């Protein structure tokens, strides 16, 4: 029975981090997977072969990571630093620093810039092509209303979610001020924001078992489409138990999305039709991060306790890579015909 459950969870990667997993991301070019952790490491795996290809140790917990290309990536850490990592040579350089731990990092292929968000209440843009050293690589510093919790990019659009339920929307071509300043539609702290692959809006999740579906276009007709839904909850003895929704990941082909919660479940949703498509077998502990591979064939799941209930004995941190079946992620045929073009 245990092996059947393990098979349903996907292939467990060997040599996982030894402490909480903060993020994992597939490359845009291969099945390489980059993983950051509280154990002060960034690990590079070849996910389909279950091989650890490289490891970088930092001075403090690593809070996020992303790829630049298949041979290099970036990491941000609780020691306030922004690093570039070179996988083939196992070297790294420091692009620069914030004044507090750096929570998020995104690389914009559209702008050729790295964007970092910190608990120092700033966003910074860096040009990694500049020679090493902060004064040569820092493009700009942009004050935020609160500590930055989550970032997401689509084309030239950047969405910044902070403490205090603020959401700032920028055009990377003009960072002098946000295009839009919003407040989260959800009443509780934001956990994750992810832009729709089609560039029309973003999904935002909170600590209170909810996701809101938002649109950039401020016209009344488009804003009427926005909605929020409850998820990652259960009823026990007549009481609702509500779990934080830590992760959102979009399928690159179908535009459906997966959510991961502290209940140990991964759900797949069709946002257009407001339907849940699939729920995977429960994982050993909280889902800390999710990522689909570039072709949507694989889903990486970080099963890693996120301390939402404080220190307690918990399952080991683990990364599962599961093969994705089309039936789990493909939208069902629409009930209504598309309006005429």
CSV table of C-alpha atoms in Angstrom, one decimal:
chain,number,residue,atom,x,y,z
A,1,UNK,CA,0.0,0.0,0.0
A,2,UNK,CA,2.8,2.4,0.9
A,3,UNK,CA,4.5,1.9,-2.5
A,4,UNK,CA,1.2,2.6,-4.2
A,5,UNK,CA,0.9,5.9,-2.3
A,6,UNK,CA,4.5,6.7,-3.2
A,7,UNK,CA,3.8,6.0,-6.9
A,8,UNK,CA,0.8,8.3,-6.8
A,9,UNK,CA,2.9,11.1,-5.3
A,10,UNK,CA,5.5,10.9,-8.0
A,11,UNK,CA,9.2,10.1,-8.0
A,12,UNK,CA,10.9,11.3,-4.9
A,13,UNK,CA,14.2,13.0,-5.7
A,14,UNK,CA,17.3,11.7,-3.8
A,15,UNK,CA,19.6,14.1,-1.9
A,16,UNK,CA,16.8,16.6,-0.9
A,17,UNK,CA,17.4,19.7,1.2
A,18,UNK,CA,17.7,19.0,5.0
A,19,UNK,CA,15.5,21.9,6.0
A,20,UNK,CA,12.4,23.8,4.8
A,21,UNK,CA,12.2,24.2,1.0
A,22,UNK,CA,11.5,27.8,0.0
A,23,UNK,CA,11.0,27.4,-3.7
A,24,UNK,CA,11.6,25.1,-6.7
A,25,UNK,CA,11.6,26.0,-10.4
A,26,UNK,CA,11.9,24.2,-13.7
A,27,UNK,CA,14.2,25.6,-16.4
A,28,UNK,CA,12.7,27.0,-19.6
A,29,UNK,CA,15.1,24.9,-21.6
A,30,UNK,CA,15.2,21.4,-20.0
A,31,UNK,CA,14.0,19.3,-17.1
A,32,UNK,CA,16.6,20.9,-14.8
A,33,UNK,CA,15.1,21.9,-11.4
A,34,UNK,CA,16.5,24.6,-9.1
A,35,UNK,CA,15.6,24.4,-5.4
A,36,UNK,CA,16.3,26.8,-2.6
A,37,UNK,CA,16.1,26.0,1.1
A,38,UNK,CA,16.4,27.1,4.7
A,39,UNK,CA,19.4,24.7,4.9
A,40,UNK,CA,21.4,27.6,3.2
A,41,UNK,CA,21.6,25.7,-0.1
A,42,UNK,CA,20.6,26.0,-3.7
A,43,UNK,CA,20.5,22.6,-5.5
A,44,UNK,CA,20.3,21.9,-9.2
A,45,UNK,CA,18.7,18.6,-10.1
A,46,UNK,CA,18.2,16.9,-13.5
A,47,UNK,CA,14.6,16.0,-12.4
A,48,UNK,CA,13.8,13.4,-15.1
A,49,UNK,CA,17.0,11.5,-14.3
A,50,UNK,CA,16.8,12.0,-10.5
A,51,UNK,CA,20.4,13.3,-10.4
A,52,UNK,CA,21.8,16.1,-8.2
A,53,UNK,CA,23.9,18.1,-10.6
A,54,UNK,CA,25.2,20.9,-8.3
A,55,UNK,CA,24.9,22.5,-4.9
A,56,UNK,CA,25.7,26.0,-3.7
A,57,UNK,CA,26.0,26.9,0.0
A,58,UNK,CA,25.2,30.4,1.3
A,59,UNK,CA,25.8,32.2,4.5
A,60,UNK,CA,22.1,32.2,5.5
A,61,UNK,CA,18.8,30.5,4.5
A,62,UNK,CA,18.0,30.9,0.8
A,63,UNK,CA,14.5,32.3,0.4
A,64,UNK,CA,14.1,32.1,-3.4
A,65,UNK,CA,15.9,31.1,-6.6
A,66,UNK,CA,15.3,31.3,-10.4
A,67,UNK,CA,17.1,30.4,-13.6
A,68,UNK,CA,18.9,32.8,-16.0
A,69,UNK,CA,19.5,30.1,-18.6
A,70,UNK,CA,20.4,26.4,-18.4
A,71,UNK,CA,24.0,27.2,-17.2
A,72,UNK,CA,23.3,29.8,-14.6
A,73,UNK,CA,20.7,31.1,-12.1
A,74,UNK,CA,20.1,33.5,-9.3
A,75,UNK,CA,19.4,33.2,-5.6
A,76,UNK,CA,18.3,35.6,-2.8
A,77,UNK,CA,18.9,34.9,0.9
A,78,UNK,CA,18.3,35.9,4.5
A,79,UNK,CA,21.9,37.3,4.6
A,80,UNK,CA,20.5,40.2,2.4
A,81,UNK,CA,22.5,39.2,-0.7
A,82,UNK,CA,21.5,38.7,-4.3
A,83,UNK,CA,23.8,36.1,-6.0
A,84,UNK,CA,24.4,34.8,-9.5
A,85,UNK,CA,25.2,31.1,-9.7
A,86,UNK,CA,27.2,29.5,-12.5
A,87,UNK,CA,26.3,25.8,-12.6
A,88,UNK,CA,29.1,24.4,-14.9
A,89,UNK,CA,32.0,26.0,-12.9
A,90,UNK,CA,30.3,25.9,-9.5
A,91,UNK,CA,31.2,29.6,-9.1
A,92,UNK,CA,29.1,32.4,-7.9
A,93,UNK,CA,29.2,36.2,-7.7
A,94,UNK,CA,27.3,38.7,-5.6
A,95,UNK,CA,25.2,41.1,-7.7
A,96,UNK,CA,24.3,43.2,-4.7
A,97,UNK,CA,22.5,43.6,-1.4
A,98,UNK,CA,19.3,44.7,0.2
A,99,UNK,CA,19.1,46.1,3.8
A,100,UNK,CA,17.1,43.1,5.1
A,101,UNK,CA,16.4,39.5,4.0
A,102,UNK,CA,15.6,39.2,0.3
A,103,UNK,CA,12.3,37.2,-0.1
A,104,UNK,CA,11.7,37.0,-3.9
A,105,UNK,CA,13.6,36.9,-7.2
A,106,UNK,CA,12.4,36.9,-10.9
A,107,UNK,CA,14.4,37.2,-14.1
A,108,UNK,CA,12.7,39.2,-16.9
A,109,UNK,CA,13.6,37.9,-20.3
A,110,UNK,CA,11.7,40.8,-21.8
A,111,UNK,CA,13.8,43.4,-20.0
A,112,UNK,CA,17.0,41.4,-19.5
A,113,UNK,CA,16.8,42.4,-15.8
A,114,UNK,CA,16.7,40.7,-12.5
A,115,UNK,CA,14.0,41.9,-10.0
A,116,UNK,CA,14.3,41.3,-6.3
A,117,UNK,CA,11.9,42.0,-3.5
A,118,UNK,CA,12.9,42.3,0.1
A,119,UNK,CA,11.7,42.7,3.7
A,120,UNK,CA,13.4,46.1,3.6
A,121,UNK,CA,10.3,47.3,1.7
A,122,UNK,CA,12.0,47.8,-1.6
A,123,UNK,CA,12.1,46.3,-5.0
A,124,UNK,CA,15.5,46.4,-6.9
A,125,UNK,CA,16.2,45.9,-10.6
A,126,UNK,CA,19.6,44.6,-11.6
A,127,UNK,CA,21.4,44.2,-14.9
A,128,UNK,CA,23.3,40.9,-14.6
A,129,UNK,CA,25.3,41.8,-17.7
A,130,UNK,CA,27.1,44.6,-15.8
A,131,UNK,CA,30.4,43.8,-14.3
A,132,UNK,CA,30.2,42.5,-10.7
A,133,UNK,CA,29.6,45.1,-8.0
A,134,UNK,CA,26.5,46.8,-6.8
A,135,UNK,CA,27.1,50.2,-8.4
A,136,UNK,CA,27.5,48.6,-11.8
A,137,UNK,CA,24.7,46.2,-11.8
A,138,UNK,CA,21.9,48.0,-9.9
A,139,UNK,CA,19.4,49.7,-12.3
A,140,UNK,CA,17.0,51.1,-9.7
A,141,UNK,CA,15.5,50.9,-6.2
A,142,UNK,CA,11.7,51.3,-5.9
A,143,UNK,CA,10.1,51.8,-2.4
A,144,UNK,CA,7.2,49.5,-1.6
A,145,UNK,CA,4.4,50.1,1.0
A,146,UNK,CA,5.4,47.1,3.0
A,147,UNK,CA,7.7,44.0,3.1
A,148,UNK,CA,7.6,42.2,-0.3
A,149,UNK,CA,6.1,38.6,0.0
A,150,UNK,CA,5.7,37.5,-3.6
A,151,UNK,CA,6.5,38.7,-7.2
A,152,UNK,CA,5.3,37.5,-10.6
A,153,UNK,CA,6.1,38.5,-14.2
A,154,UNK,CA,4.3,38.2,-17.5
A,155,UNK,CA,5.9,40.0,-20.5
A,156,UNK,CA,6.7,43.5,-19.3
A,157,UNK,CA,4.2,43.4,-16.4
A,158,UNK,CA,5.3,42.9,-12.9
A,159,UNK,CA,3.0,42.2,-9.9
A,160,UNK,CA,4.3,42.8,-6.4
A,161,UNK,CA,2.4,41.5,-3.4
A,162,UNK,CA,3.5,42.9,0.0
A,163,UNK,CA,2.5,42.6,3.7
A,164,UNK,CA,-0.5,44.7,4.6
A,165,UNK,CA,-2.4,43.2,1.5
A,166,UNK,CA,-0.9,45.7,-0.9
A,167,UNK,CA,-0.6,44.8,-4.6
A,168,UNK,CA,1.5,47.1,-6.9
A,169,UNK,CA,1.4,46.5,-10.7
A,170,UNK,CA,4.4,47.9,-12.8
A,171,UNK,CA,5.4,48.1,-16.4
A,172,UNK,CA,9.1,47.2,-16.5
A,173,UNK,CA,9.7,49.8,-19.2
A,174,UNK,CA,8.7,52.5,-16.8
A,175,UNK,CA,9.4,51.6,-13.1
A,176,UNK,CA,9.2,55.2,-11.8
A,177,UNK,CA,5.8,54.5,-10.3
A,178,UNK,CA,3.3,51.6,-10.3
A,179,UNK,CA,0.8,51.5,-13.2
A,180,UNK,CA,-1.8,50.5,-10.6
A,181,UNK,CA,-1.9,50.4,-6.8
A,182,UNK,CA,-4.4,47.9,-5.4
A,183,UNK,CA,-5.4,46.2,-2.2
A,184,UNK,CA,-5.9,42.4,-2.2
A,185,UNK,CA,-9.5,41.3,-2.6
A,186,UNK,CA,-8.8,38.7,0.2
A,187,UNK,CA,-9.1,39.7,3.9
A,188,UNK,CA,-6.0,37.9,5.1
A,189,UNK,CA,-2.2,37.9,4.5
A,190,UNK,CA,-1.0,37.2,0.9
A,191,UNK,CA,1.0,34.1,0.4
A,192,UNK,CA,1.6,33.9,-3.4
A,193,UNK,CA,0.8,35.8,-6.6
A,194,UNK,CA,1.2,34.4,-10.1
A,195,UNK,CA,0.3,36.1,-13.4
A,196,UNK,CA,-1.9,34.3,-16.0
A,197,UNK,CA,0.2,33.1,-18.9
A,198,UNK,CA,-2.0,35.0,-21.3
A,199,UNK,CA,-1.1,38.3,-19.6
A,200,UNK,CA,-4.6,39.4,-18.7
A,201,UNK,CA,-4.4,39.2,-14.9
A,202,UNK,CA,-3.1,37.3,-11.8
A,203,UNK,CA,-4.1,34.8,-9.2
A,204,UNK,CA,-3.4,35.6,-5.6
A,205,UNK,CA,-3.6,33.2,-2.6
A,206,UNK,CA,-3.9,33.9,1.1
A,207,UNK,CA,-3.2,32.2,4.5
A,208,UNK,CA,-7.0,31.7,4.8
A,209,UNK,CA,-7.7,29.0,2.2
A,210,UNK,CA,-8.7,31.3,-0.6
A,211,UNK,CA,-7.6,32.3,-4.1
A,212,UNK,CA,-8.7,35.4,-5.9
A,213,UNK,CA,-8.7,35.7,-9.7
A,214,UNK,CA,-7.9,39.3,-10.8
A,215,UNK,CA,-7.7,41.2,-14.1
A,216,UNK,CA,-5.4,44.1,-15.1
A,217,UNK,CA,-7.9,45.9,-17.3
A,218,UNK,CA,-9.9,48.3,-15.2
A,219,UNK,CA,-12.9,48.6,-17.4
A,220,UNK,CA,-16.2,47.7,-15.7
A,221,UNK,CA,-16.9,44.8,-18.0
A,222,UNK,CA,-13.6,43.1,-17.3
A,223,UNK,CA,-13.6,43.8,-13.6
A,224,UNK,CA,-17.0,42.1,-13.4
A,225,UNK,CA,-15.2,38.8,-14.3
A,226,UNK,CA,-13.1,38.8,-11.1
A,227,UNK,CA,-13.9,36.3,-8.4
A,228,UNK,CA,-12.5,34.5,-5.4
A,229,UNK,CA,-12.9,30.9,-4.3
A,230,UNK,CA,-12.4,28.8,-1.1
A,231,UNK,CA,-9.9,25.9,-1.2
A,232,UNK,CA,-7.6,23.8,1.0
A,233,UNK,CA,-10.2,23.5,3.8
A,234,UNK,CA,-11.9,20.7,5.6
A,235,UNK,CA,-14.8,20.3,8.0
A,236,UNK,CA,-14.2,18.5,11.2
A,237,UNK,CA,-16.9,18.1,13.9
A,238,UNK,CA,-18.9,20.9,12.4
A,239,UNK,CA,-15.9,23.3,12.3
A,240,UNK,CA,-14.1,24.6,9.2
A,241,UNK,CA,-10.4,24.0,9.3
A,242,UNK,CA,-8.7,26.4,7.0
A,243,UNK,CA,-5.1,26.1,5.6
A,244,UNK,CA,-2.7,28.6,4.0
A,245,UNK,CA,-2.4,28.3,0.2
A,246,UNK,CA,1.4,28.6,-0.3
A,247,UNK,CA,1.8,27.9,-4.0
A,248,UNK,CA,0.3,28.6,-7.4
A,249,UNK,CA,1.7,27.2,-10.6
A,250,UNK,CA,0.3,27.6,-14.1
A,251,UNK,CA,0.3,24.8,-16.7
A,252,UNK,CA,2.3,26.2,-19.7
A,253,UNK,CA,0.1,24.6,-22.4
A,254,UNK,CA,-3.5,24.7,-21.0
A,255,UNK,CA,-3.4,27.8,-18.7
A,256,UNK,CA,-5.0,25.8,-15.9
A,257,UNK,CA,-3.3,26.0,-12.6
A,258,UNK,CA,-2.3,24.0,-9.5
A,259,UNK,CA,-2.5,25.2,-5.9
A,260,UNK,CA,-0.6,23.7,-2.9
A,261,UNK,CA,-1.7,24.1,0.7
A,262,UNK,CA,-0.7,23.4,4.2
A,263,UNK,CA,-3.2,20.6,4.1
A,264,UNK,CA,-0.7,18.5,2.0
A,265,UNK,CA,-3.0,18.6,-1.1
A,266,UNK,CA,-2.3,19.8,-4.6
A,267,UNK,CA,-5.5,20.8,-6.5
A,268,UNK,CA,-5.7,21.6,-10.2
A,269,UNK,CA,-8.2,24.3,-11.3
A,270,UNK,CA,-9.7,25.6,-14.5
A,271,UNK,CA,-10.0,29.3,-13.7
A,272,UNK,CA,-12.1,30.2,-16.8
A,273,UNK,CA,-14.8,27.6,-16.0
A,274,UNK,CA,-14.5,27.9,-12.2
A,275,UNK,CA,-14.0,24.2,-11.8
A,276,UNK,CA,-11.6,21.9,-9.9
A,277,UNK,CA,-10.2,19.4,-12.4
A,278,UNK,CA,-8.2,17.2,-10.1
A,279,UNK,CA,-6.9,16.5,-6.6
A,280,UNK,CA,-3.7,14.5,-6.2
A,281,UNK,CA,-3.2,12.0,-3.4
A,282,UNK,CA,-2.3,13.8,-0.1
A,283,UNK,CA,1.4,14.5,0.4
A,284,UNK,CA,3.3,13.8,3.7
A,285,UNK,CA,3.2,17.5,4.9
A,286,UNK,CA,2.5,21.1,3.7
A,287,UNK,CA,3.0,21.9,0.1
A,288,UNK,CA,5.7,24.7,0.1
A,289,UNK,CA,6.2,25.1,-3.7
A,290,UNK,CA,5.0,23.9,-7.1
A,291,UNK,CA,6.4,24.1,-10.6
A,292,UNK,CA,5.4,22.7,-14.0
A,293,UNK,CA,8.1,21.8,-16.5
A,294,UNK,CA,8.4,23.9,-19.7
A,295,UNK,CA,6.3,21.4,-21.7
A,296,UNK,CA,3.8,20.7,-18.9
A,297,UNK,CA,4.7,17.0,-18.7
A,298,UNK,CA,6.1,17.1,-15.2
A,299,UNK,CA,5.0,18.7,-11.9
A,300,UNK,CA,7.5,19.3,-9.1
A,301,UNK,CA,6.0,19.3,-5.6
A,302,UNK,CA,7.9,20.4,-2.5
A,303,UNK,CA,6.4,18.6,0.5
A,304,UNK,CA,7.9,20.6,3.3
A,305,UNK,CA,6.5,21.8,6.6
A,306,UNK,CA,6.1,25.6,6.6
A,307,UNK,CA,5.8,26.1,10.4
A,308,UNK,CA,2.3,27.3,10.2
A,309,UNK,CA,1.6,25.5,13.5
A,310,UNK,CA,5.0,26.5,15.0
A,311,UNK,CA,7.8,24.0,15.9
A,312,UNK,CA,6.6,20.4,16.0
A,313,UNK,CA,7.8,17.0,14.8
A,314,UNK,CA,7.2,16.8,11.1
A,315,UNK,CA,7.9,14.7,8.0
A,316,UNK,CA,11.2,15.0,6.3
A,317,UNK,CA,11.4,17.7,3.5
A,318,UNK,CA,11.0,16.0,0.1
A,319,UNK,CA,10.7,16.8,-3.6
A,320,UNK,CA,8.3,14.7,-5.7
A,321,UNK,CA,8.4,14.9,-9.5
A,322,UNK,CA,5.2,13.5,-11.0
A,323,UNK,CA,4.2,12.8,-14.6
A,324,UNK,CA,1.2,14.9,-15.5
A,325,UNK,CA,-1.7,13.2,-17.3
A,326,UNK,CA,-3.6,15.3,-19.7
A,327,UNK,CA,-6.9,14.5,-18.0
A,328,UNK,CA,-5.6,16.2,-14.8
A,329,UNK,CA,-4.8,19.6,-16.5
A,330,UNK,CA,-6.8,19.9,-19.7
A,331,UNK,CA,-10.0,22.1,-19.4
A,332,UNK,CA,-13.2,20.3,-19.9
A,333,UNK,CA,-15.2,21.5,-23.0
A,334,UNK,CA,-16.9,24.8,-22.3
A,335,UNK,CA,-20.6,24.7,-21.7
A,336,UNK,CA,-21.1,28.1,-23.4
A,337,UNK,CA,-19.9,28.8,-27.0
A,338,UNK,CA,-17.3,31.5,-27.4
A,339,UNK,CA,-18.8,34.8,-28.3
A,340,UNK,CA,-18.3,35.8,-32.0
A,341,UNK,CA,-15.1,37.5,-32.7
